Amino acid sequence: MTAYTEVIQDGMLQLLRSGTLEVASATAFSLSEESMQELRADIADYRKRIILRPQEISNHPEVIRRLGCLAMNGMIETDIYGT
């Protein structure tokens, strides 16, 4: 999967680290101190997998439409049966 979002938070780094996400595109970071240390410790790997873009691009409806994104305004955790 790839992520096209405005802000990369702790959970997104976990998804990158686990290999669930190949690439994440965002405008900024909002990380806990622990995640910030992890980012700095492995910056060589993350720099290949994180793209930072201006907000005018990341939030532009036409760009998002052309990407064919499925959007969600927050990560939801559930199982296949919805329990």
GROMACS .gro file of N, CA, C and O in nm:
model
  332
    1MET      N    1   0.083  -0.118   0.000
    1MET     CA    2   0.000   0.000   0.000
    1MET      C    3   0.087   0.124   0.000
    1MET      O    4   0.203   0.120   0.041
    2THR      N    5   0.028   0.232  -0.041
    2THR     CA    6   0.091   0.363  -0.029
    2THR      C    7  -0.006   0.454   0.046
    2THR      O    8  -0.127   0.430   0.045
    3ALA      N    9   0.047   0.556   0.110
    3ALA     CA   10  -0.036   0.652   0.182
    3ALA      C   11  -0.012   0.791   0.127
    3ALA      O   12   0.101   0.831   0.104
    4TYR      N   13  -0.120   0.864   0.106
    4TYR     CA   14  -0.116   1.002   0.061
    4TYR      C   15  -0.195   1.081   0.163
    4TYR      O   16  -0.318   1.076   0.165
    5THR      N   17  -0.126   1.150   0.252
    5THR     CA   18  -0.191   1.212   0.366
    5THR      C   19  -0.131   1.350   0.392
    5THR      O   20  -0.035   1.389   0.328
    6GLU      N   21  -0.188   1.420   0.486
    6GLU     CA   22  -0.135   1.551   0.520
    6GLU      C   23  -0.028   1.542   0.629
    6GLU      O   24   0.071   1.613   0.624
    7VAL      N   25  -0.048   1.454   0.727
    7VAL     CA   26   0.044   1.447   0.841
    7VAL      C   27   0.080   1.301   0.869
    7VAL      O   28  -0.007   1.215   0.878
    8ILE      N   29   0.208   1.274   0.885
    8ILE     CA   30   0.254   1.141   0.924
    8ILE      C   31   0.262   1.137   1.075
    8ILE      O   32   0.330   1.218   1.137
    9GLN      N   33   0.190   1.040   1.134
    9GLN     CA   34   0.189   1.021   1.278
    9GLN      C   35   0.253   0.888   1.313
    9GLN      O   36   0.296   0.814   1.225
   10ASP      N   37   0.260   0.856   1.441
   10ASP     CA   38   0.328   0.736   1.489
   10ASP      C   39   0.284   0.609   1.416
   10ASP      O   40   0.367   0.527   1.376
   11GLY      N   41   0.156   0.590   1.400
   11GLY     CA   42   0.103   0.470   1.337
   11GLY      C   43   0.153   0.451   1.194
   11GLY      O   44   0.176   0.339   1.149
   12MET      N   45   0.171   0.562   1.124
   12MET     CA   46   0.220   0.554   0.987
   12MET      C   47   0.364   0.503   0.984
   12MET      O   48   0.400   0.424   0.897
   13LEU      N   49   0.446   0.544   1.080
   13LEU     CA   50   0.583   0.493   1.087
   13LEU      C   51   0.583   0.343   1.114
   13LEU      O   52   0.663   0.269   1.058
   14GLN      N   53   0.491   0.298   1.200
   14GLN     CA   54   0.481   0.155   1.228
   14GLN      C   55   0.444   0.078   1.102
   14GLN      O   56   0.497  -0.031   1.076
   15LEU      N   57   0.353   0.132   1.022
   15LEU     CA   58   0.315   0.067   0.897
   15LEU      C   59   0.430   0.064   0.797
   15LEU      O   60   0.449  -0.035   0.726
   16LEU      N   61   0.509   0.169   0.793
   16LEU     CA   62   0.628   0.170   0.706
   16LEU      C   63   0.730   0.067   0.753
   16LEU      O   64   0.786  -0.008   0.674
   17ARG      N   65   0.754   0.065   0.882
   17ARG     CA   66   0.853  -0.026   0.940
   17ARG      C   67   0.813  -0.173   0.917
   17ARG      O   68   0.897  -0.256   0.887
   18SER      N   69   0.684  -0.202   0.928
   18SER     CA   70   0.637  -0.341   0.913
   18SER      C   71   0.634  -0.386   0.767
   18SER      O   72   0.621  -0.504   0.740
   19GLY      N   73   0.642  -0.290   0.674
   19GLY     CA   74   0.635  -0.325   0.533
   19GLY      C   75   0.494  -0.320   0.477
   19GLY      O   76   0.474  -0.343   0.358
   20THR      N   77   0.395  -0.289   0.561
   20THR     CA   78   0.257  -0.276   0.515
   20THR      C   79   0.246  -0.161   0.415
   20THR      O   80   0.176  -0.172   0.315
   21LEU      N   81   0.315  -0.052   0.445
   21LEU     CA   82   0.323   0.061   0.352
   21LEU      C   83   0.458   0.061   0.283
   21LEU      O   84   0.561   0.042   0.348
   22GLU      N   85   0.456   0.082   0.153
   22GLU     CA   86   0.582   0.096   0.080
   22GLU      C   87   0.631   0.240   0.084
   22GLU      O   88   0.749   0.265   0.101
   23VAL      N   89   0.535   0.334   0.066
   23VAL     CA   90   0.569   0.477   0.058
   23VAL      C   91   0.459   0.558   0.125
   23VAL      O   92   0.342   0.522   0.119
   24ALA      N   93   0.497   0.668   0.187
   24ALA     CA   94   0.401   0.762   0.244
   24ALA      C   95   0.435   0.902   0.194
   24ALA      O   96   0.550   0.943   0.198
   25SER      N   97   0.334   0.974   0.148
   25SER     CA   98   0.348   1.112   0.105
   25SER      C   99   0.269   1.199   0.200
   25SER      O  100   0.154   1.168   0.232
   26ALA      N  101   0.329   1.308   0.247
   26ALA     CA  102   0.263   1.397   0.344
   26ALA      C  103   0.321   1.537   0.333
   26ALA      O  104   0.412   1.563   0.254
   27THR      N  105   0.269   1.626   0.419
   27THR     CA  106   0.322   1.762   0.426
   27THR      C  107   0.401   1.786   0.553
   27THR      O  108   0.480   1.878   0.560
   28ALA      N  109   0.376   1.703   0.657
   28ALA     CA  110   0.440   1.728   0.786
   28ALA      C  111   0.440   1.602   0.872
   28ALA      O  112   0.380   1.501   0.838
   29PHE      N  113   0.509   1.611   0.985
   29PHE     CA  114   0.513   1.505   1.085
   29PHE      C  115   0.446   1.554   1.213
   29PHE      O  116   0.456   1.671   1.247
   30SER      N  117   0.382   1.462   1.284
   30SER     CA  118   0.334   1.487   1.419
   30SER      C  119   0.363   1.359   1.497
   30SER      O  120   0.280   1.269   1.507
   31LEU      N  121   0.485   1.352   1.548
   31LEU     CA  122   0.535   1.229   1.608
   31LEU      C  123   0.561   1.245   1.758
   31LEU      O  124   0.598   1.353   1.804
   32SER      N  125   0.544   1.136   1.830
   32SER     CA  126   0.584   1.133   1.970
   32SER      C  127   0.737   1.139   1.977
   32SER      O  128   0.805   1.118   1.875
   33GLU      N  129   0.789   1.165   2.093
   33GLU     CA  130   0.935   1.172   2.110
   33GLU      C  131   0.999   1.039   2.072
   33GLU      O  132   1.104   1.035   2.007
   34GLU      N  133   0.936   0.929   2.111
   34GLU     CA  134   0.990   0.796   2.079
   34GLU      C  135   0.995   0.772   1.928
   34GLU      O  136   1.095   0.723   1.875
   35SER      N  137   0.888   0.807   1.859
   35SER     CA  138   0.885   0.789   1.714
   35SER      C  139   0.982   0.883   1.644
   35SER      O  140   1.042   0.847   1.542
   36MET      N  141   0.999   1.003   1.697
   36MET     CA  142   1.095   1.096   1.639
   36MET      C  143   1.236   1.041   1.650
   36MET      O  144   1.316   1.051   1.557
   37GLN      N  145   1.268   0.979   1.763
   37GLN     CA  146   1.400   0.916   1.780
   37GLN      C  147   1.418   0.801   1.682
   37GLN      O  148   1.525   0.784   1.624
   38GLU      N  149   1.312   0.723   1.663
   38GLU     CA  150   1.318   0.612   1.567
   38GLU      C  151   1.342   0.665   1.425
   38GLU      O  152   1.423   0.611   1.351
   39LEU      N  153   1.270   0.771   1.389
   39LEU     CA  154   1.287   0.832   1.257
   39LEU      C  155   1.431   0.876   1.236
   39LEU      O  156   1.493   0.847   1.134
   40ARG      N  157   1.485   0.945   1.334
   40ARG     CA  158   1.623   0.993   1.324
   40ARG      C  159   1.724   0.879   1.319
   40ARG      O  160   1.823   0.886   1.246
   41ALA      N  161   1.699   0.772   1.395
   41ALA     CA  162   1.793   0.659   1.401
   41ALA      C  163   1.798   0.584   1.268
   41ALA      O  164   1.901   0.528   1.233
   42ASP      N  165   1.686   0.583   1.194
   42ASP     CA  166   1.681   0.507   1.069
   42ASP      C  167   1.644   0.597   0.951
   42ASP      O  168   1.574   0.556   0.860
   43ILE      N  169   1.695   0.719   0.954
   43ILE     CA  170   1.658   0.819   0.854
   43ILE      C  171   1.697   0.776   0.712
   43ILE      O  172   1.627   0.807   0.616
   44ALA      N  173   1.804   0.700   0.697
   44ALA     CA  174   1.847   0.656   0.563
   44ALA      C  175   1.739   0.572   0.497
   44ALA      O  176   1.715   0.585   0.376
   45ASP      N  177   1.675   0.484   0.572
   45ASP     CA  178   1.568   0.402   0.515
   45ASP      C  179   1.441   0.485   0.493
   45ASP      O  180   1.379   0.477   0.387
   46TYR      N  181   1.404   0.565   0.592
   46TYR     CA  182   1.281   0.643   0.579
   46TYR      C  183   1.289   0.747   0.468
   46TYR      O  184   1.188   0.777   0.405
   47ARG      N  185   1.407   0.800   0.441
   47ARG     CA  186   1.416   0.902   0.336
   47ARG      C  187   1.384   0.847   0.199
   47ARG      O  188   1.347   0.921   0.108
   48LYS      N  189   1.397   0.716   0.181
   48LYS     CA  190   1.361   0.652   0.055
   48LYS      C  191   1.211   0.624   0.046
   48LYS      O  192   1.160   0.596  -0.062
   49ARG      N  193   1.142   0.631   0.159
   49ARG     CA  194   1.003   0.586   0.164
   49ARG      C  195   0.903   0.694   0.206
   49ARG      O  196   0.784   0.670   0.210
   50ILE      N  197   0.953   0.813   0.240
   50ILE     CA  198   0.866   0.924   0.279
   50ILE      C  199   0.891   1.041   0.185
   50ILE      O  200   1.005   1.081   0.163
   51ILE      N  201   0.782   1.094   0.129
   51ILE     CA  202   0.790   1.210   0.040
   51ILE      C  203   0.714   1.324   0.107
   51ILE      O  204   0.597   1.307   0.143
   52LEU      N  205   0.779   1.436   0.125
   52LEU     CA  206   0.712   1.555   0.181
   52LEU      C  207   0.682   1.651   0.067
   52LEU      O  208   0.771   1.685  -0.011
   53ARG      N  209   0.557   1.693   0.058
   53ARG     CA  210   0.511   1.782  -0.048
   53ARG      C  211   0.448   1.907   0.013
   53ARG      O  212   0.399   1.902   0.126
   54PRO      N  213   0.442   2.017  -0.061
   54PRO     CA  214   0.372   2.135  -0.012
   54PRO      C  215   0.223   2.103   0.010
   54PRO      O  216   0.165   2.021  -0.061
   55GLN      N  217   0.164   2.171   0.106
   55GLN     CA  218   0.023   2.150   0.137
   55GLN      C  219  -0.066   2.177   0.016
   55GLN      O  220  -0.167   2.111  -0.005
   56GLU      N  221  -0.028   2.271  -0.067
   56GLU     CA  222  -0.107   2.305  -0.186
   56GLU      C  223  -0.118   2.187  -0.282
   56GLU      O  224  -0.214   2.175  -0.357
   57ILE      N  225  -0.020   2.099  -0.280
   57ILE     CA  226  -0.024   1.979  -0.366
   57ILE      C  227  -0.096   1.866  -0.293
   57ILE      O  228  -0.186   1.803  -0.348
   58SER      N  229  -0.057   1.840  -0.169
   58SER     CA  230  -0.115   1.727  -0.095
   58SER      C  231  -0.265   1.739  -0.076
   58SER      O  232  -0.335   1.639  -0.072
   59ASN      N  233  -0.316   1.861  -0.062
   59ASN     CA  234  -0.458   1.880  -0.036
   59ASN      C  235  -0.538   1.924  -0.159
   59ASN      O  236  -0.655   1.955  -0.148
   60HIS      N  237  -0.474   1.927  -0.274
   60HIS     CA  238  -0.544   1.973  -0.394
   60HIS      C  239  -0.639   1.865  -0.445
   60HIS      O  240  -0.598   1.753  -0.476
   61PRO      N  241  -0.769   1.896  -0.455
   61PRO     CA  242  -0.868   1.795  -0.495
   61PRO      C  243  -0.839   1.732  -0.631
   61PRO      O  244  -0.865   1.613  -0.651
   62GLU      N  245  -0.789   1.809  -0.725
   62GLU     CA  246  -0.763   1.754  -0.859
   62GLU      C  247  -0.650   1.651  -0.855
   62GLU      O  248  -0.658   1.547  -0.920
   63VAL      N  249  -0.546   1.678  -0.778
   63VAL     CA  250  -0.435   1.583  -0.765
   63VAL      C  251  -0.487   1.454  -0.702
   63VAL      O  252  -0.459   1.344  -0.749
   64ILE      N  253  -0.564   1.467  -0.597
   64ILE     CA  254  -0.619   1.350  -0.526
   64ILE      C  255  -0.711   1.271  -0.619
   64ILE      O  256  -0.705   1.148  -0.624
   65ARG      N  257  -0.794   1.340  -0.695
   65ARG     CA  258  -0.885   1.271  -0.788
   65ARG      C  259  -0.806   1.191  -0.890
   65ARG      O  260  -0.838   1.077  -0.920
   66ARG      N  261  -0.701   1.248  -0.944
   66ARG     CA  262  -0.620   1.178  -1.045
   66ARG      C  263  -0.548   1.057  -0.989
   66ARG      O  264  -0.521   0.962  -1.061
   67LEU      N  265  -0.518   1.059  -0.860
   67LEU     CA  266  -0.453   0.944  -0.799
   67LEU      C  267  -0.550   0.828  -0.778
   67LEU      O  268  -0.508   0.714  -0.760
   68GLY      N  269  -0.679   0.858  -0.779
   68GLY     CA  270  -0.778   0.754  -0.755
   68GLY      C  271  -0.776   0.706  -0.611
   68GLY      O  272  -0.789   0.587  -0.584
   69CYS      N  273  -0.758   0.798  -0.519
   69CYS     CA  274  -0.745   0.764  -0.377
   69CYS      C  275  -0.876   0.718  -0.317
   69CYS      O  276  -0.983   0.767  -0.352
   70LEU      N  277  -0.863   0.626  -0.223
   70LEU     CA  278  -0.970   0.595  -0.130
   70LEU      C  279  -0.936   0.673  -0.005
   70LEU      O  280  -0.824   0.664   0.044
   71ALA      N  281  -1.028   0.751   0.048
   71ALA     CA  282  -0.996   0.841   0.158
   71ALA      C  283  -1.063   0.799   0.287
   71ALA      O  284  -1.170   0.742   0.288
   72MET      N  285  -0.996   0.834   0.397
   72MET     CA  286  -1.047   0.808   0.530
   72MET      C  287  -0.997   0.921   0.619
   72MET      O  288  -0.879   0.956   0.612
   73ASN      N  289  -1.083   0.976   0.702
   73ASN     CA  290  -1.043   1.088   0.786
   73ASN      C  291  -0.991   1.042   0.922
   73ASN      O  292  -1.001   1.112   1.019
   74GLY      N  293  -0.937   0.926   0.929
   74GLY     CA  294  -0.880   0.872   1.051
   74GLY      C  295  -0.867   0.722   1.036
   74GLY      O  296  -0.948   0.659   0.969
   75MET      N  297  -0.768   0.668   1.097
   75MET     CA  298  -0.747   0.524   1.087
   75MET      C  299  -0.847   0.451   1.177
   75MET      O  300  -0.866   0.488   1.292
   76ILE      N  301  -0.911   0.350   1.122
   76ILE     CA  302  -1.006   0.270   1.196
   76ILE      C  303  -0.952   0.128   1.203
   76ILE      O  304  -0.909   0.073   1.103
   77GLU      N  305  -0.957   0.070   1.321
   77GLU     CA  306  -0.908  -0.066   1.338
   77GLU      C  307  -1.027  -0.158   1.362
   77GLU      O  308  -1.109  -0.133   1.449
   78THR      N  309  -1.037  -0.263   1.282
   78THR     CA  310  -1.146  -0.359   1.296
   78THR      C  311  -1.101  -0.492   1.240
   78THR      O  312  -0.999  -0.500   1.172
   79ASP      N  313  -1.177  -0.595   1.264
   79ASP     CA  314  -1.144  -0.722   1.202
   79ASP      C  315  -1.241  -0.745   1.085
   79ASP      O  316  -1.334  -0.669   1.062
   80ILE      N  317  -1.220  -0.854   1.013
   80ILE     CA  318  -1.299  -0.880   0.893
   80ILE      C  319  -1.447  -0.898   0.924
   80ILE      O  320  -1.532  -0.874   0.840
   81TYR      N  321  -1.482  -0.936   1.049
   81TYR     CA  322  -1.620  -0.956   1.085
   81TYR      C  323  -1.684  -0.834   1.151
   81TYR      O  324  -1.801  -0.835   1.188
   82GLY      N  325  -1.605  -0.728   1.169
   82GLY     CA  326  -1.657  -0.604   1.224
   82GLY      C  327  -1.685  -0.608   1.373
   82GLY      O  328  -1.765  -0.530   1.424
   83THR      N  329  -1.618  -0.696   1.443
   83THR     CA  330  -1.641  -0.705   1.588
   83THR      C  331  -1.536  -0.632   1.666
   83THR      O  332  -1.431  -0.602   1.622
   0.00000   0.00000   0.00000
